[in-house]
Each structure stands twice: as C-alpha cells, then as structure tokens.
C-alpha cells in the first residue's frame, strides 16, 4: 500500500491584512500598515495548491477561521448586535480589534503538530492543534483548528485529534513549524525532530520571544505515543531567533532522509546531528545538506525565506524538488546557492519559485502555508473528500474568492462593520463547498 505525504494548505481568509502583530517576525513588523489584497492572497495560495495537485501530489485545503472573532469580544463584555459590538469595540480598543481580525490561520504549518501512524504507539495519525500562546492574534486559533481537523479527519479509527496543549506560557506551542520528520519512505517508521526555542523554567532573555517551549515538545511526544528512541528534541539557536527566525522552519526543512538547514539553525549543531543519526540507526542514513553562513548569510536566509520552502518527493522524478518563494530568486546569495545546489549531484534536483507575496509580507512562505499529513491509502480514504484539491474544487474556490474577497484592505478598513457581513457570507458559502457542515463556525451557531 502506498503511503504519501499530503499537504493541507490554509486558505487565505477574507480579512488578510498587514497588522504588524507578530513580535520577532521581521516581515510583519516591516510591512505593518501596508494595503493588502485579500483577493490576490487567496488566488496566490490556490495557484500554489493547484500546481502541486497538477503534479500528482495530494493537496488538501484547511478553511480560514471566523474573523473578526466577535465571540472573544462578547467574552470581554461587549454586547448587542454584531455591528453594535464592533462599533463599540473599535472605539474602545482598536488594537484588540485588529488582533481579532488577522487572517493568520492561513499559516497552516502552525495549525498543528502531526505524527504519522508509522510513528505512533496506537497506529493512528495524531494531531495536536497548536495553542499559539505567544501572540494575542494567534492565541484564538486553537479551538477552531481542532474543530476543523475533526471535520476533515473525522474517522477516529485512523485519526486522533487532541485538544491544544493547556493555554499557558509554559506550554507555548507553534505546531509543525517546529517539527521535522525524517524517514526512508513516508510509510516507514521515521525520526521526529521537535525544536524548541526556550525551556519554560529558564529566565529567557532574547531580542525577540522564543515561541516554542521544550515542555510543549515533550508533552506532544508523549500524547502522540512517539518512540523515545526515534524522537529528538533539540534547541533552535538563539542567534537565529534573535535574527528573526521565529520558527525553526525559517532556517530548516526536511523530507525523506534529507535535512536541509542553515549552519546557525541549531544551538548545538554537532549534538543535534549526532542525535538524529543515533535516532535513525537501523532505519536509514540521514542526509545533511548544510548551508554555510559564508554562502548564505543568516540575514539573507531570513529575508529570502530559502528554508521556508516545500521540499518534496516529486512524482516520476528521482530527486527532490524545492518549492521556494520568489523572494529566494530575487536575493543574489540564495538564488546563486540554489543554482549550485541543483547543478550538484545531491538529493535536491530542482528549485521552483512560487509567488506567495501577499503571505510573504507577513512572514509566511510556501512552507508556512502548508500542513503536512502523511497518509496511507486507507487513511486517505477516511479524509473528507471535499477538502481535497481537484480541478473542480480549484475552479469553485477561485470563483468564490473572486466573488467575496476585497481587492484591497487598508488598516482603517478593518473598522468597517460591512467587512463582518462579507466575511461571514464568504465563510457560509465555503462551509457548503468544503462540506464542513452548518454550525462549523461560531457565527453559524448563533
Ligand atoms: O506567526 N505572521 C505569522 C507568520 C507565520 C509563519 N509561519 C511559519 N513560519 N510556519 C506569525 O508570525 C503576521 C500577522 C500580522 O502582522 O498581521 C503573522 O502573524
């Protein structure tokens, strides 16, 4: 039976904007206040999904969340109609309102940590939705992500969708962005690498926050039933975090036996590589593709997002393909590095550039937009088929985005209550397209 790696991409939401909300994310800070184009954003995302589906890869869709998130305002004491709540909240606390309007669930790599069935004690695919405790605008994502995963991976003979970790700073968790799985073949037992930025019990001092704790990684490994012998929990380098690598996937990506990473990705590089080798013993020989700082300075890696690429086993091709953002092509050091990379005889044979500029301006590259889920054929048959990309779904979602999404959204447009009506209309229509069931979103439950 063939086991594949599916990519589930977060659909860019109707309120996509540049809020400057993510501390430690250089692009988010730099582009704060720019005019966004939600329509261009959703179409770019769909084009990327279509490209992978057309190549024969399994591609899924994760729905955007309800934004602005009025249930939080109700919890915080605002009452009345949606418009009354929004008008009052916008007048009283526009910063809070902006935080509740971010389309950040599009970055599906932060939706959850996922362990394939080949790695787990009970032989099911395990998901832990991320609590995203570190940022106000993302800390509201976990419960809706859990609902979405349960709607898409509903069959509990194959799938275990956990609740997010406790919403507490010690268990701060950012999902698969800090997780790499190496293996010989997707369906075989692999090595799971969980990367944290700080220990919850230390007095962490950095230029920027370290979003993932060691304790959250340990808890996820336990609840997913991972084999301790095949699990590596390592520290991201503070140097990388301080330079703006707010997730490990800004400096590292893996696929199959290949780990592609920047020289300064890990706090203890030698120890990390030795631990991975030891964990892979008897399974496969890891292939380390290390990018030296002398060839790609850390700053270039972060602005170009070279590592925030999708490293993919490509149908009918014996080398891997790296889907990198256009910005990697536009940066001299990374473009030249990629040219040398594919000209060599290493495991990566092709670099293709994808235009995801709307997302990139918020610090989200091709790898941020996708959640990887390894699925056997049987497991795949248990996935909600309406969420899997096809020519028909692509056409439907394109028409849907063109109908409902604004071409432009500026910082002050977020105060417009008409945006609530539009966003809810769009999500109502989407619920039907993706077969998620009425009542999927809080606003549909009344
Ligand atoms: O959490 N940006 C996201 C980007 C997430 C990228 N994900 C991965 N690396 N996997 C974040 O920093 C910016 C939102 C704003 O400023 O409007 C934001 O949340």
Coordinates of N, CA and C and ligand atoms in Angstrom, one line a residue, residues 17-22 25 28 102 104 107 109-110 137-138 177 211 246-247 249-250 308 362-364 368, ligand 1:
X17 N -4.6 41.0 6.2 CA -4.1 42.4 6.2 C -2.7 42.4 6.9
X18 N -2.1 43.6 6.9 CA -0.8 43.7 7.4 C -0.8 44.5 8.8
X19 N -1.0 43.7 9.8 CA -1.3 44.3 11.2 C 0.0 44.6 12.0
X20 N 1.1 44.1 11.5 CA 2.4 44.2 12.3 C 2.2 43.6 13.7
X21 N 1.5 42.5 13.8 CA 1.1 41.9 15.1 C 2.1 40.9 15.6
X22 N 3.1 40.5 14.8 CA 3.9 39.3 15.3 C 5.3 39.7 15.7
X25 N 8.9 38.7 14.1 CA 8.7 38.3 12.7 C 9.0 39.6 11.9
X28 N 6.6 41.0 9.2 CA 5.3 41.5 9.8 C 5.5 42.9 10.3
X102 N -7.0 39.3 12.3 CA -5.9 38.8 11.4 C -6.4 37.5 10.7
X104 N -4.4 35.1 10.2 CA -3.3 34.3 10.5 C -3.5 32.8 10.4
X107 N -1.6 30.3 7.9 CA -0.3 29.7 8.0 C -0.4 28.3 8.7
X109 N 1.2 25.6 8.8 CA 2.3 24.9 9.5 C 2.2 25.2 11.0
X110 N 1.4 26.2 11.3 CA 1.2 26.5 12.8 C -0.1 26.0 13.3
X137 N -3.0 37.7 18.6 CA -3.8 37.5 17.5 C -3.9 36.0 17.1
X138 N -2.9 35.2 17.4 CA -2.9 33.8 17.1 C -3.4 32.9 18.2
X177 N 5.6 24.0 12.4 CA 6.7 24.9 12.0 C 7.9 24.5 12.8
X211 N 9.2 31.2 20.8 CA 7.8 30.9 21.0 C 7.5 29.5 21.4
X246 N 11.6 33.2 13.8 CA 10.7 33.0 14.9 C 10.1 31.6 14.9
X247 N 10.4 30.8 13.8 CA 10.1 29.4 13.9 C 11.3 28.6 13.3
X249 N 11.2 26.5 11.0 CA 11.1 26.3 9.6 C 11.5 27.5 8.7
X250 N 12.0 28.5 9.4 CA 12.6 29.7 8.7 C 14.1 29.4 8.4
X308 N 12.1 28.3 4.1 CA 10.7 28.2 4.2 C 10.1 27.7 2.9
X362 N 3.8 39.1 5.4 CA 3.5 38.8 6.8 C 4.4 37.8 7.3
X363 N 5.5 37.4 6.6 CA 6.4 36.4 7.1 C 6.0 35.0 6.9
X364 N 5.1 34.7 5.9 CA 4.7 33.4 5.6 C 5.0 32.9 4.2
X368 N 5.1 27.8 5.3 CA 4.2 28.2 6.4 C 2.8 27.9 6.0
Ligands
LIG1 O1 3.1 33.8 13.3 N1 2.7 36.1 10.8 C1 2.8 34.8 11.2 C2 3.6 34.0 10.2 C3 3.7 32.6 10.4 C4 4.7 31.9 9.6 N2 4.7 30.5 9.8 C5 5.7 29.7 9.8 N3 6.9 30.1 9.9 N4 5.5 28.4 9.8 C6 3.5 34.6 12.6 O2 4.4 35.4 12.9 C7 1.7 38.4 10.9 C8 0.3 39.0 11.1 C9 0.3 40.4 11.0 O3 1.3 41.1 11.4 O4 -0.7 41.0 10.6 C10 1.8 36.9 11.4 O5 1.0 36.5 12.3

